[in-house]
Each structure stands twice: as C-alpha cells, then as structure tokens.
Amino acid sequence: MKYIEKLRNSGLRPTKQRLQICEILFNTDKTFHFTINELEQKIKKQANNKISLATVYNTVHAFEKKGYLKQIPINSSETYFDTNVTDHHHFYDLKEEKLIDLDNSDVGPINILKKINGKKIKSVEVLVKLED
Amino acid sequence: MKYIEKLRNSGLRPTKQRLQICEILFNTDKTFHFTINELEQKIKKQANNKISLATVYNTVHAFEKKGYLKQIPINSSETYFDTNVTDHHHFYDLKEEKLIDLDNSDVGPINILKKINGKKIKSVEVLVKLED
DNA sequence: ATTGTAGTTTATAATGATTCTAAAAAAGTG
DNA sequence: CACTTTTTTAGAATCATTATAAACTACAAT
C-alpha cells in the first residue's frame, strides 16, 4: 500500500481507517473539495463499512495538520476542505453553491504591500464570487 | 435620529433595538469587524439594557440583506461581519483571531483571467492569514 | 511470541453557534 | 382608539463540531 509510508513518515500510524480515507482523498489526480459529511457518505458507498464520524473528523484534522489538506475559507455552515494544498484560489458560484478551482495562473500575482509588525504571511487566499 | 430615515427607506421599522444597533455599527467613520457575540457584549456595555440574542441575529441578518453589512468569508466557528461593504480585503491574525482591513491600495490589482460561461464576477475577496 | 504502552477508534455526550417557535409587545394605519 | 402587520423575546430545537472515556490496535522491547 502506497500510503503506509506516507503516513509513517508523518508520524501517523497507518491504520485501516486512515488508509481507506487516503484512498478516497488522494488516489486520483483530480483535486476535490469536500465537507466532512460528504466524505463520510463517500466512505459508506465505496466500501460497505463505516468509519465513526469522530474518526473522520480526527483523520481530516490530522491530515490538515500535516499539510495534506487545507480548509477553504468560505461562509458556509459546513467546513470545506481541499485536497489541493498548493497555492491556488477559488470561484464560488453563489447560485449553485459550488466551488471551482482557480489555478494560480488564472489569477495575476498578488502582492501584499502592507506589513504588520511581528507577523508574517502564512497564506493568501482569493475567493471570487460568481453570479448569473 | 438620523437612522430612522435609513431604516424606513429600507422597509424596516425603526424600532428601539434597531436604532441602538445602528448607533453602534454605523455611528463612526471607522469600519469594524464583529461577531454576533461581540456585538451583543457591546450593546450590554453601551446602554445598560440588553437586546435579546435572537433580535441581534435578526437585525444583523436584516441589515446584511439590505446591504448595510457583509459577511467575511473566514474559517472560524463564529461568523464575522463587516460594516465596510465596499470591495476590500483582510488580514486575519490567526493567533489573536482578529481581522485587519487591507485597503485596495495595499493589494496589487487582481486580474481574474479565467471565465465561466454565463457567470459574472460579483466580488473578489482576498484573505491573508498571518502567523507569528 | 508476549507484554507493555502509547496511539487510535468508537459511540455517545457535551458544546456552541445559529435558527425556530409562538406568544407578547410595538409600530403603523385609518 | 381599533385593527393589522411587524418585531421582539425567551426558550427550545437544530446542526456541526469537539470532548470523553472505554475498548482496541500498532508497534517496540523484552
């Protein structure tokens, strides 16, 4: 299993649950956006077993901490995660309530001129809201 | 009272509660960022009365609908609102959990190259996360 | 292998922000 | 004032997320 190494290297034990979640999240070239709830549904469908909701939360947060996932800042009752952790941005279609990837090359370079003492920039995220 | 007109023109009855919230939110040149909870605290402090939490929610949502407030897309357990409804951006200090305004001039011009058929851009919001 | 221990999973309870409800109060109208 | 509509309110309900604590598992040391 190709994810065993990845997990071990991160100090995470390669458990059955984590490996299954890895398969769903990372075993594709496509990046995708998901909520915890959507992920849980996908787990149920894919393998006729279920992983405890708490474990799904734990795992997603562990992966986020290790940098394998990131949250997408958006006003929604549920938190959205993204398997694409490279610097990139999003369209948010207000009508469809769907996220669409924006490559870095789709957005001109962003230069933040203002500085705050003692703080450094961790990330720059652009959300482009779309309407009809 | 200068807000009576404003409320009437929006089809909102100028009640005691709404006027008091207007005073707090709009009676200053400074724009500010707040959560419902912070606003409730401010109400309690400012006038030794209290407005029901449900009313604070109702009022903020009514004002948002009328375009007097906007939500700031951010990953936080509480929803942040902004009295500055013009297009502008934010720093988010992860440690202090505080928002800081970024004028448009603090951010280079942003040019979105990708187009989505039948959709037009409603807003472009940049969130710059800060760490120590 | 067997044991020990630290990490993990799990069901369930607890939390906390937000929304709903339905009755009382206030605003607007004639 | 009498009447209708809107608003306020306290408390209940909801829903995503986090905490808890017991059972389980991975893994290393004996």
GROMACS .gro file of C-alpha atoms (C1' of nucleotides) in nm:
model
  324
    1MET     CA    1   0.000   0.000   0.000
    2LYS     CA    2   0.147   0.325  -0.111
    3TYR     CA    3   0.007   0.533   0.173
    4ILE     CA    4   0.165   0.335   0.455
    5GLU     CA    5   0.496   0.507   0.401
    6LYS     CA    6   0.337   0.849   0.371
    7LEU     CA    7   0.155   0.808   0.700
    8ARG     CA    8   0.457   0.666   0.883
    9ASN     CA    9   0.673   0.949   0.764
   10SER     CA   10   0.422   1.189   0.914
   11GLY     CA   11   0.424   1.015   1.249
   12LEU     CA   12   0.075   0.879   1.189
   13ARG     CA   13   0.016   0.509   1.232
   14PRO     CA   14  -0.117   0.356   0.914
   15THR     CA   15  -0.448   0.227   1.042
   16LYS     CA   16  -0.716   0.065   0.831
   17GLN     CA   17  -0.932   0.376   0.862
   18ARG     CA   18  -0.662   0.620   0.765
   19LEU     CA   19  -0.560   0.412   0.467
   20GLN     CA   20  -0.916   0.394   0.345
   21ILE     CA   21  -0.955   0.768   0.374
   22CYS     CA   22  -0.624   0.814   0.192
   23GLU     CA   23  -0.754   0.603  -0.095
   24ILE     CA   24  -1.057   0.821  -0.131
   25LEU     CA   25  -0.883   1.152  -0.094
   26PHE     CA   26  -0.553   1.103  -0.269
   27ASN     CA   27  -0.590   0.816  -0.513
   28THR     CA   28  -0.677   1.043  -0.801
   29ASP     CA   29  -0.512   1.317  -0.998
   30LYS     CA   30  -0.818   1.531  -0.960
   31THR     CA   31  -0.829   1.754  -0.657
   32PHE     CA   32  -1.159   1.790  -0.490
   33HIS     CA   33  -1.349   1.991  -0.240
   34PHE     CA   34  -1.548   1.820   0.028
   35THR     CA   35  -1.718   1.855   0.360
   36ILE     CA   36  -1.687   1.602   0.643
   37ASN     CA   37  -2.037   1.489   0.569
   38GLU     CA   38  -1.971   1.433   0.201
   39LEU     CA   39  -1.658   1.237   0.285
   40GLU     CA   40  -1.849   1.016   0.525
   41GLN     CA   41  -2.107   0.940   0.256
   42LYS     CA   42  -1.832   0.850   0.014
   43ILE     CA   43  -1.672   0.614   0.264
   44LYS     CA   44  -2.002   0.436   0.317
   45LYS     CA   45  -2.059   0.397  -0.053
   46GLN     CA   46  -1.710   0.290  -0.155
   47ALA     CA   47  -1.652   0.018   0.100
   48ASN     CA   48  -1.957  -0.123   0.262
   49ASN     CA   49  -1.822  -0.041   0.604
   50LYS     CA   50  -1.842   0.274   0.803
   51ILE     CA   51  -1.587   0.474   0.989
   52SER     CA   52  -1.701   0.652   1.300
   53LEU     CA   53  -1.781   1.016   1.243
   54ALA     CA   54  -1.535   1.108   1.516
   55THR     CA   55  -1.262   0.924   1.331
   56VAL     CA   56  -1.341   1.104   1.008
   57TYR     CA   57  -1.306   1.434   1.191
   58ASN     CA   58  -0.989   1.319   1.364
   59THR     CA   59  -0.833   1.198   1.042
   60VAL     CA   60  -0.920   1.501   0.838
   61HIS     CA   61  -0.780   1.726   1.107
   62ALA     CA   62  -0.468   1.515   1.135
   63PHE     CA   63  -0.417   1.533   0.759
   64GLU     CA   64  -0.478   1.905   0.763
   65LYS     CA   65  -0.219   1.949   1.037
   66LYS     CA   66   0.032   1.751   0.833
   67GLY     CA   67  -0.039   1.966   0.530
   68TYR     CA   68  -0.220   1.707   0.319
   69LEU     CA   69  -0.543   1.901   0.323
   70LYS     CA   70  -0.645   2.257   0.370
   71GLN     CA   71  -0.960   2.436   0.467
   72ILE     CA   72  -1.121   2.672   0.223
   73PRO     CA   73  -1.236   2.996   0.384
   74ILE     CA   74  -1.596   3.036   0.285
   75ASN     CA   75  -1.915   3.128   0.460
   76SER     CA   76  -2.097   2.802   0.488
   77SER     CA   77  -2.240   2.610   0.778
   78GLU     CA   78  -2.009   2.322   0.694
   79THR     CA   79  -1.633   2.344   0.662
   80TYR     CA   80  -1.493   2.277   0.318
   81PHE     CA   81  -1.162   2.101   0.269
   82ASP     CA   82  -0.946   2.078  -0.038
   83THR     CA   83  -0.703   1.805  -0.139
   84ASN     CA   84  -0.508   2.057  -0.341
   85VAL     CA   85  -0.275   2.218  -0.090
   86THR     CA   86  -0.076   2.416  -0.343
   87ASP     CA   87  -0.131   2.788  -0.363
   88HIS     CA   88  -0.447   2.834  -0.559
   89HIS     CA   89  -0.778   3.009  -0.537
   90HIS     CA   90  -1.147   2.953  -0.587
   91PHE     CA   91  -1.454   3.066  -0.764
   92TYR     CA   92  -1.766   3.030  -0.558
   93ASP     CA   93  -2.081   3.001  -0.762
   94LEU     CA   94  -2.339   3.162  -0.535
   95LYS     CA   95  -2.636   3.010  -0.713
   96GLU     CA   96  -2.508   2.653  -0.740
   97GLU     CA   97  -2.319   2.677  -0.411
   98LYS     CA   98  -2.025   2.507  -0.577
   99LEU     CA   99  -1.654   2.569  -0.564
  100ILE     CA  100  -1.442   2.581  -0.877
  101ASP     CA  101  -1.064   2.575  -0.879
  102LEU     CA  102  -0.870   2.873  -0.998
  103ASP     CA  103  -0.511   2.794  -1.085
  104ASN     CA  104  -0.251   3.038  -0.975
  105SER     CA  105  -0.202   3.121  -1.340
  106ASP     CA  106  -0.569   3.222  -1.364
  107VAL     CA  107  -0.505   3.495  -1.112
  108GLY     CA  108  -0.239   3.756  -1.158
  109PRO     CA  109   0.038   3.765  -0.897
  110ILE     CA  110  -0.081   3.910  -0.571
  111ASN     CA  111   0.145   4.149  -0.390
  112ILE     CA  112   0.055   4.244  -0.036
  113LEU     CA  113   0.211   4.580   0.032
  114LYS     CA  114   0.102   4.633   0.392
  115LYS     CA  115   0.313   4.481   0.667
  116ILE     CA  116   0.217   4.404   1.025
  117ASN     CA  117   0.491   4.414   1.285
  118GLY     CA  118   0.597   4.077   1.414
  119LYS     CA  119   0.363   3.888   1.186
  120LYS     CA  120   0.435   3.702   0.871
  121ILE     CA  121   0.208   3.595   0.591
  122LYS     CA  122   0.105   3.234   0.611
  123SER     CA  123  -0.127   3.221   0.314
  124VAL     CA  124  -0.305   3.436   0.062
  125GLU     CA  125  -0.643   3.312  -0.049
  126VAL     CA  126  -0.870   3.464  -0.306
  127LEU     CA  127  -1.240   3.390  -0.323
  128VAL     CA  128  -1.418   3.510  -0.636
  129LYS     CA  129  -1.793   3.508  -0.601
  130LEU     CA  130  -1.991   3.443  -0.917
  131GLU     CA  131  -2.345   3.540  -1.000
  132ASP     CA  132  -2.556   3.492  -1.311
  133MET     CA  133  -3.245   6.042   1.489
  134LYS     CA  134  -3.052   6.002   1.167
  135TYR     CA  135  -3.114   5.631   1.128
  136ILE     CA  136  -3.491   5.647   1.129
  137GLU     CA  137  -3.495   5.756   0.769
  138LYS     CA  138  -3.243   5.498   0.665
  139LEU     CA  139  -3.445   5.218   0.819
  140ARG     CA  140  -3.776   5.341   0.680
  141ASN     CA  141  -3.630   5.368   0.334
  142SER     CA  142  -3.529   5.005   0.360
  143GLY     CA  143  -3.872   4.894   0.465
  144LEU     CA  144  -3.755   4.825   0.818
  145ARG     CA  145  -3.947   4.974   1.107
  146PRO     CA  146  -3.723   5.195   1.316
  147THR     CA  147  -3.753   5.014   1.646
  148LYS     CA  148  -3.562   5.098   1.960
  149GLN     CA  149  -3.346   4.789   1.917
  150ARG     CA  150  -3.258   4.854   1.555
  151LEU     CA  151  -3.174   5.217   1.625
  152GLN     CA  152  -2.946   5.118   1.907
  153ILE     CA  153  -2.768   4.867   1.689
  154CYS     CA  154  -2.736   5.130   1.415
  155GLU     CA  155  -2.570   5.364   1.662
  156ILE     CA  156  -2.313   5.104   1.747
  157LEU     CA  157  -2.248   4.985   1.397
  158PHE     CA  158  -2.267   5.297   1.187
  159ASN     CA  159  -2.209   5.595   1.412
  160THR     CA  160  -1.839   5.606   1.340
  161ASP     CA  161  -1.615   5.663   1.043
  162LYS     CA  162  -1.419   5.356   1.131
  163THR     CA  163  -1.540   5.035   0.981
  164PHE     CA  164  -1.532   4.741   1.206
  165HIS     CA  165  -1.546   4.370   1.214
  166PHE     CA  166  -1.756   4.187   1.463
  167THR     CA  167  -1.922   3.864   1.555
  168ILE     CA  168  -2.276   3.843   1.686
  169ASN     CA  169  -2.137   3.771   2.029
  170GLU     CA  170  -1.909   4.073   2.028
  171LEU     CA  171  -2.194   4.293   1.918
  172GLU     CA  172  -2.413   4.165   2.198
  173GLN     CA  173  -2.142   4.244   2.453
  174LYS     CA  174  -2.107   4.594   2.312
  175ILE     CA  175  -2.480   4.651   2.340
  176LYS     CA  176  -2.480   4.543   2.702
  177LYS     CA  177  -2.189   4.772   2.786
  178GLN     CA  178  -2.303   5.079   2.597
  179ALA     CA  179  -2.659   5.101   2.725
  180ASN     CA  180  -2.730   4.918   3.040
  181ASN     CA  181  -3.004   4.725   2.869
  182LYS     CA  182  -2.992   4.411   2.671
  183ILE     CA  183  -3.136   4.312   2.340
  184SER     CA  184  -3.242   3.955   2.301
  185LEU     CA  185  -2.985   3.743   2.121
  186ALA     CA  186  -3.249   3.644   1.867
  187THR     CA  187  -3.308   4.010   1.788
  188VAL     CA  188  -2.939   4.072   1.738
  189TYR     CA  189  -2.931   3.785   1.490
  190ASN     CA  190  -3.249   3.908   1.319
  191THR     CA  191  -3.122   4.262   1.292
  192VAL     CA  192  -2.779   4.174   1.164
  193HIS     CA  193  -2.930   3.948   0.901
  194ALA     CA  194  -3.182   4.214   0.802
  195PHE     CA  195  -2.902   4.469   0.766
  196GLU     CA  196  -2.695   4.224   0.566
  197LYS     CA  197  -2.987   4.161   0.332
  198LYS     CA  198  -3.026   4.534   0.280
  199GLY     CA  199  -2.658   4.566   0.201
  200TYR     CA  200  -2.551   4.754   0.514
  201LEU     CA  201  -2.330   4.472   0.632
  202LYS     CA  202  -2.146   4.187   0.474
  203GLN     CA  203  -2.010   3.861   0.594
  204ILE     CA  204  -1.640   3.799   0.573
  205PRO     CA  205  -1.554   3.454   0.442
  206ILE     CA  206  -1.323   3.306   0.700
  207ASN     CA  207  -1.280   2.978   0.874
  208SER     CA  208  -1.394   3.047   1.222
  209SER     CA  209  -1.656   2.900   1.448
  210GLU     CA  210  -1.828   3.237   1.461
  211THR     CA  211  -1.941   3.437   1.160
  212TYR     CA  212  -1.768   3.770   1.111
  213PHE     CA  213  -1.947   4.072   0.975
  214ASP     CA  214  -1.806   4.394   0.836
  215THR     CA  215  -1.960   4.739   0.830
  216ASN     CA  216  -1.749   4.820   0.526
  217VAL     CA  217  -1.946   4.681   0.237
  218THR     CA  218  -1.716   4.809  -0.035
  219ASP     CA  219  -1.481   4.567  -0.208
  220HIS     CA  220  -1.177   4.534   0.013
  221HIS     CA  221  -0.961   4.271   0.170
  222HIS     CA  222  -0.845   4.142   0.507
  223PHE     CA  223  -0.559   4.019   0.711
  224TYR     CA  224  -0.663   3.754   0.959
  225ASP     CA  225  -0.435   3.722   1.259
  226LEU     CA  226  -0.461   3.354   1.342
  227LYS     CA  227  -0.327   3.394   1.694
  228GLU     CA  228  -0.533   3.693   1.802
  229GLU     CA  229  -0.833   3.587   1.593
  230LYS     CA  230  -0.862   3.944   1.476
  231LEU     CA  231  -0.932   4.090   1.136
  232ILE     CA  232  -0.740   4.385   0.996
  233ASP     CA  233  -0.851   4.585   0.695
  234LEU     CA  234  -0.646   4.585   0.382
  235ASP     CA  235  -0.722   4.876   0.157
  236ASN     CA  236  -0.742   4.805  -0.209
  237SER     CA  237  -0.420   5.001  -0.244
  238ASP     CA  238  -0.244   4.759  -0.007
  239VAL     CA  239  -0.307   4.479  -0.251
  240GLY     CA  240  -0.189   4.491  -0.609
  241PRO     CA  241  -0.461   4.485  -0.871
  242ILE     CA  242  -0.614   4.142  -0.909
  243ASN     CA  243  -0.692   4.021  -1.253
  244ILE     CA  244  -0.901   3.708  -1.287
  245LEU     CA  245  -0.817   3.554  -1.623
  246LYS     CA  246  -1.045   3.252  -1.614
  247LYS     CA  247  -1.403   3.299  -1.728
  248ILE     CA  248  -1.704   3.083  -1.655
  249ASN     CA  249  -1.977   3.080  -1.915
  250GLY     CA  250  -2.288   3.268  -1.819
  251LYS     CA  251  -2.145   3.384  -1.488
  252LYS     CA  252  -2.010   3.717  -1.390
  253ILE     CA  253  -1.787   3.817  -1.108
  254LYS     CA  254  -1.971   3.964  -0.816
  255SER     CA  255  -1.680   4.015  -0.581
  256VAL     CA  256  -1.316   3.935  -0.531
  257GLU     CA  257  -1.208   3.886  -0.174
  258VAL     CA  258  -0.859   3.824  -0.051
  259LEU     CA  259  -0.788   3.676   0.289
  260VAL     CA  260  -0.428   3.696   0.406
  261LYS     CA  261  -0.361   3.477   0.706
  262LEU     CA  262  -0.096   3.597   0.948
  263GLU     CA  263   0.116   3.397   1.189
  264ASP     CA  264   0.390   3.497   1.432
  265DA     C1'  265   0.554  -1.470   2.064
  266DT     C1'  266   0.415  -1.198   2.494
  267DT     C1'  267   0.381  -0.793   2.723
  268DG     C1'  268   0.359  -0.302   2.778
  269DT     C1'  269   0.246   0.144   2.630
  270DA     C1'  270   0.134   0.495   2.350
  271DG     C1'  271  -0.162   0.598   1.982
  272DT     C1'  272  -0.625   0.524   1.769
  273DT     C1'  273  -1.107   0.427   1.717
  274DT     C1'  274  -1.555   0.442   1.872
  275DA     C1'  275  -2.025   0.555   2.049
  276DT     C1'  276  -2.209   0.880   2.289
  277DA     C1'  277  -2.236   1.305   2.546
  278DA     C1'  278  -2.138   1.784   2.556
  279DT     C1'  279  -2.074   2.222   2.346
  280DG     C1'  280  -2.167   2.624   2.098
  281DA     C1'  281  -2.336   2.895   1.720
  282DT     C1'  282  -2.737   2.963   1.489
  283DT     C1'  283  -3.231   2.908   1.376
  284DC     C1'  284  -3.704   2.819   1.500
  285DT     C1'  285  -4.131   2.891   1.758
  286DA     C1'  286  -4.510   3.103   1.928
  287DA     C1'  287  -4.675   3.434   2.230
  288DA     C1'  288  -4.634   3.918   2.386
  289DA     C1'  289  -4.520   4.385   2.255
  290DA     C1'  290  -4.471   4.765   1.949
  291DA     C1'  291  -4.536   5.015   1.517
  292DG     C1'  292  -4.807   5.180   1.160
  293DT     C1'  293  -5.276   5.292   0.959
  294DG     C1'  294  -5.734   5.455   0.928
  295DC     C1'  295  -5.896   5.408   1.958
  296DA     C1'  296  -5.931   4.963   1.697
  297DC     C1'  297  -5.702   4.677   1.387
  298DT     C1'  298  -5.334   4.464   1.119
  299DT     C1'  299  -4.864   4.374   1.050
  300DT     C1'  300  -4.411   4.361   1.204
  301DT     C1'  301  -4.091   4.291   1.563
  302DT     C1'  302  -3.914   4.127   1.992
  303DT     C1'  303  -3.839   3.782   2.310
  304DA     C1'  304  -3.723   3.363   2.590
  305DG     C1'  305  -3.664   2.936   2.538
  306DA     C1'  306  -3.649   2.513   2.261
  307DA     C1'  307  -3.460   2.286   1.866
  308DT     C1'  308  -3.103   2.202   1.535
  309DC     C1'  309  -2.674   2.104   1.349
  310DA     C1'  310  -2.174   2.093   1.301
  311DT     C1'  311  -1.807   2.004   1.570
  312DT     C1'  312  -1.539   1.866   1.987
  313DA     C1'  313  -1.471   1.615   2.417
  314DT     C1'  314  -1.485   1.188   2.686
  315DA     C1'  315  -1.358   0.761   2.829
  316DA     C1'  316  -1.350   0.287   2.738
  317DA     C1'  317  -1.214  -0.068   2.403
  318DC     C1'  318  -0.894  -0.166   2.058
  319DT     C1'  319  -0.460  -0.170   1.774
  320DA     C1'  320   0.013  -0.083   1.625
  321DC     C1'  321   0.447  -0.136   1.745
  322DA     C1'  322   0.862  -0.184   2.020
  323DA     C1'  323   1.101  -0.413   2.395
  324DT     C1'  324   1.166  -0.795   2.644
   0.00000   0.00000   0.00000
